[in-house]
PDB file of C-alpha atoms in Angstrom:
ATOM      1  CA  PHE A   1       0.100   0.045   0.048  1.00  0.00           C
ATOM      2  CA  CYS A   2       0.974   3.697  -0.533  1.00  0.00           C
ATOM      3  CA  PHE A   3      -0.626   6.656   0.782  1.00  0.00           C
ATOM      4  CA  GLY A   4       0.122  10.512   0.870  1.00  0.00           C
ATOM      5  CA  ALA A   5       0.908  12.218   4.127  1.00  0.00           C
ATOM      6  CA  GLN A   6       1.691  15.674   5.227  1.00  0.00           C
ATOM      7  CA  GLY A   7       2.749  17.769   8.194  1.00  0.00           C
ATOM      8  CA  PRO A   8       4.644  20.902   9.022  1.00  0.00           C
ATOM      9  CA  GLY A   9       8.168  21.000   8.517  1.00  0.00           C
ATOM     10  CA  PHE A  10      10.919  23.739   9.353  1.00  0.00           C
ATOM     11  CA  ALA A  11      10.186  26.009   6.638  1.00  0.00           C
ATOM     12  CA  ASP A  12       6.898  24.706   5.219  1.00  0.00           C
ATOM     13  CA  LYS A  13       4.445  21.728   4.676  1.00  0.00           C
ATOM     14  CA  ILE A  14       6.271  18.561   3.840  1.00  0.00           C
ATOM     15  CA  GLU A  15       4.272  16.062   1.797  1.00  0.00           C
ATOM     16  CA  LEU A  16       5.347  12.506   1.615  1.00  0.00           C
ATOM     17  CA  VAL A  17       4.268   9.255  -0.316  1.00  0.00           C
ATOM     18  CA  ILE A  18       4.672   6.256   2.139  1.00  0.00           C
ATOM     19  CA  ALA A  19       4.816   2.766   1.156  1.00  0.00           C
ATOM     20  CA  VAL A  20       4.081  -0.289   3.476  1.00  0.00           C
ATOM     21  CA  ASP A  21       3.941  -4.036   2.829  1.00  0.00           C
ATOM     22  CA  ALA A  22       0.783  -5.771   1.667  1.00  0.00           C
ATOM     23  CA  GLU A  23      -0.059  -6.729   5.200  1.00  0.00           C
ATOM     24  CA  PHE A  24       0.886  -3.216   6.726  1.00  0.00           C
ATOM     25  CA  LYS A  25       3.373  -4.781   8.878  1.00  0.00           C
ATOM     26  CA  THR A  26       6.499  -3.017   7.846  1.00  0.00           C
ATOM     27  CA  ILE A  27       7.455   0.208   6.250  1.00  0.00           C
ATOM     28  CA  ALA A  28       8.851  -0.120   2.577  1.00  0.00           C
ATOM     29  CA  GLY A  29      10.041   3.482   2.383  1.00  0.00           C
ATOM     30  CA  TYR A  30       8.961   6.993   1.546  1.00  0.00           C
ATOM     31  CA  SER A  31       9.532   9.645  -0.956  1.00  0.00           C
ATOM     32  CA  VAL A  32       9.215  13.315  -0.665  1.00  0.00           C
ATOM     33  CA  LEU A  33       6.634  14.853  -2.956  1.00  0.00           C
ATOM     34  CA  SER A  34       7.012  18.357  -1.802  1.00  0.00           C
ATOM     35  CA  SER A  35       9.232  20.244   0.850  1.00  0.00           C
ATOM     36  CA  ASN A  36      10.842  23.695   1.149  1.00  0.00           C
ATOM     37  CA  GLU A  37      13.152  22.544   3.898  1.00  0.00           C
ATOM     38  CA  THR A  38      16.507  24.480   4.206  1.00  0.00           C
ATOM     39  CA  PRO A  39      19.082  23.648   1.372  1.00  0.00           C
ATOM     40  CA  GLY A  40      21.912  21.564   2.623  1.00  0.00           C
ATOM     41  CA  PHE A  41      20.291  20.819   6.037  1.00  0.00           C
ATOM     42  CA  GLY A  42      16.492  19.874   6.130  1.00  0.00           C
ATOM     43  CA  ASP A  43      16.375  18.934   2.592  1.00  0.00           C
ATOM     44  CA  GLN A  44      18.522  15.922   3.538  1.00  0.00           C
ATOM     45  CA  ILE A  45      15.073  14.105   4.200  1.00  0.00           C
ATOM     46  CA  ASN A  46      15.507  13.277   0.598  1.00  0.00           C
ATOM     47  CA  ASN A  47      18.779  11.667   1.042  1.00  0.00           C
ATOM     48  CA  ASP A  48      19.028   7.752   0.941  1.00  0.00           C
ATOM     49  CA  TYR A  49      21.024   7.609   4.362  1.00  0.00           C
ATOM     50  CA  TYR A  50      18.164   9.249   6.185  1.00  0.00           C
ATOM     51  CA  ARG A  51      15.233   7.669   4.091  1.00  0.00           C
ATOM     52  CA  ASN A  52      16.903   4.034   4.372  1.00  0.00           C
ATOM     53  CA  GLN A  53      16.412   4.066   8.127  1.00  0.00           C
ATOM     54  CA  PHE A  54      12.533   3.601   7.563  1.00  0.00           C
ATOM     55  CA  CYS A  55      12.908   0.598   5.354  1.00  0.00           C
ATOM     56  CA  GLY A  56      11.966  -2.563   6.857  1.00  0.00           C
ATOM     57  CA  VAL A  57      10.791  -0.837  10.138  1.00  0.00           C
ATOM     58  CA  ASP A  58       7.683  -2.137  11.987  1.00  0.00           C
ATOM     59  CA  ALA A  59       4.658  -0.113  10.843  1.00  0.00           C
ATOM     60  CA  GLY A  60       4.160   1.426  14.292  1.00  0.00           C
ATOM     61  CA  GLN A  61       5.171   4.393  16.318  1.00  0.00           C
ATOM     62  CA  LEU A  62       8.667   5.540  15.466  1.00  0.00           C
ATOM     63  CA  ASP A  63      10.951   7.572  17.876  1.00  0.00           C
ATOM     64  CA  LEU A  64      13.687  10.243  16.984  1.00  0.00           C
ATOM     65  CA  LEU A  65      17.069  10.439  18.497  1.00  0.00           C
ATOM     66  CA  LYS A  66      19.915  12.981  17.853  1.00  0.00           C
ATOM     67  CA  THR A  67      22.762  10.322  18.011  1.00  0.00           C
ATOM     68  CA  GLY A  68      22.743   6.684  17.487  1.00  0.00           C
ATOM     69  CA  ASN A  69      23.361   3.979  14.694  1.00  0.00           C
ATOM     70  CA  ALA A  70      21.444   4.986  11.653  1.00  0.00           C
ATOM     71  CA  ASP A  71      22.300   1.679  10.113  1.00  0.00           C
ATOM     72  CA  LYS A  72      20.267  -0.392  12.736  1.00  0.00           C
ATOM     73  CA  ILE A  73      16.955  -0.960  11.397  1.00  0.00           C
ATOM     74  CA  ASP A  74      14.269  -0.402  14.287  1.00  0.00           C
ATOM     75  CA  ASN A  75      11.662   1.897  15.273  1.00  0.00           C
ATOM     76  CA  THR A  76      14.359   4.511  16.305  1.00  0.00           C
ATOM     77  CA  ILE A  77      15.394   6.994  13.751  1.00  0.00           C
ATOM     78  CA  ILE A  78      18.544   9.155  13.912  1.00  0.00           C
ATOM     79  CA  ALA A  79      17.978  12.670  13.229  1.00  0.00           C
ATOM     80  CA  ILE A  80      19.933  14.635  10.535  1.00  0.00           C
ATOM     81  CA  SER A  81      22.729  16.794  12.235  1.00  0.00           C
ATOM     82  CA  GLY A  82      21.800  20.431  11.763  1.00  0.00           C
ATOM     83  CA  ALA A  83      18.166  19.417  10.827  1.00  0.00           C
ATOM     84  CA  THR A  84      16.720  18.235  13.930  1.00  0.00           C
ATOM     85  CA  VAL A  85      13.089  20.023  13.085  1.00  0.00           C
ATOM     86  CA  SER A  86      13.093  18.421   9.641  1.00  0.00           C
ATOM     87  CA  SER A  87      13.935  15.018  10.898  1.00  0.00           C
ATOM     88  CA  GLU A  88      11.346  15.164  13.540  1.00  0.00           C
ATOM     89  CA  ALA A  89       8.827  16.397  11.132  1.00  0.00           C
ATOM     90  CA  VAL A  90       9.164  13.348   8.956  1.00  0.00           C
ATOM     91  CA  VAL A  91       8.698  10.972  12.154  1.00  0.00           C
ATOM     92  CA  LYS A  92       5.796  12.881  13.301  1.00  0.00           C
ATOM     93  CA  ILE A  93       4.034  12.472   9.807  1.00  0.00           C
ATOM     94  CA  PHE A  94       4.681   8.931   9.972  1.00  0.00           C
ATOM     95  CA  ASN A  95       3.376   8.899  13.391  1.00  0.00           C
ATOM     96  CA  ASN A  96       0.322  10.627  12.582  1.00  0.00           C
ATOM     97  CA  TYR A  97      -0.617   8.628   9.563  1.00  0.00           C
ATOM     98  CA  ILE A  98       0.525   4.978  10.105  1.00  0.00           C
ATOM     99  CA  ASP A  99      -2.229   4.140  12.625  1.00  0.00           C
ATOM    100  CA  GLN A 100      -5.015   5.962  11.237  1.00  0.00           C
ATOM    101  CA  ILE A 101      -4.430   4.462   7.670  1.00  0.00           C
ATOM    102  CA  LYS A 102      -3.886   1.126   9.512  1.00  0.00           C
ATOM    103  CA  THR A 103      -7.120   1.311  11.129  1.00  0.00           C
ATOM    104  CA  VAL A 104      -9.081   2.395   7.950  1.00  0.00           C
ATOM    105  CA  LEU A 105      -7.694  -0.451   5.916  1.00  0.00           C
ATOM    106  CA  THR A 106      -8.465  -2.980   8.716  1.00  0.00           C
ATOM    107  CA  ASN A 107     -11.949  -1.585   9.146  1.00  0.00           C
ATOM    108  CA  LYS A 108     -12.589  -2.003   5.433  1.00  0.00           C
ATOM    109  CA  GLY A 109     -11.365  -5.636   5.541  1.00  0.00           C
ATOM    110  CA  LEU A 110      -8.309  -4.888   3.372  1.00  0.00           C
ATOM    111  CA  ILE A 111      -5.674  -5.950   5.795  1.00  0.00           C
ATOM    112  CA  GLY A 112      -5.668  -8.168   8.931  1.00  0.00           C
ATOM    113  CA  ASN A 113      -7.693 -11.354   9.685  1.00  0.00           C
ATOM    114  CA  VAL A 114     -11.049  -9.756  10.227  1.00  0.00           C
ATOM    115  CA  ASN A 115     -12.563 -13.382  10.778  1.00  0.00           C
ATOM    116  CA  ASN A 116     -10.577 -14.076  13.960  1.00  0.00           C
TER     117      ASN A 116
END
């Protein structure tokens, strides 16, 4: 599944397209559709080294830390140095949309075992 999601960033609204697996259990990744984040800092939300932290992560609540191992695949995302606000904005967008979309898809019988 893919869906659009948006939220406030440092400079303006950030718009993402988020992809999850067919069972809505793991995040497949995201792309930035629109962003006016600071060049050289906040616009790094487009870079693979930041985006790759989301790939393969459980489709649940994410946490943001300022330091840590960005190569470790878990629900802890490491902020971009000098762009904490933009990093936090992306994590908040995920946290605001993942549960909402998952609930809608479950209620429509598109994911999950609705018979159990």
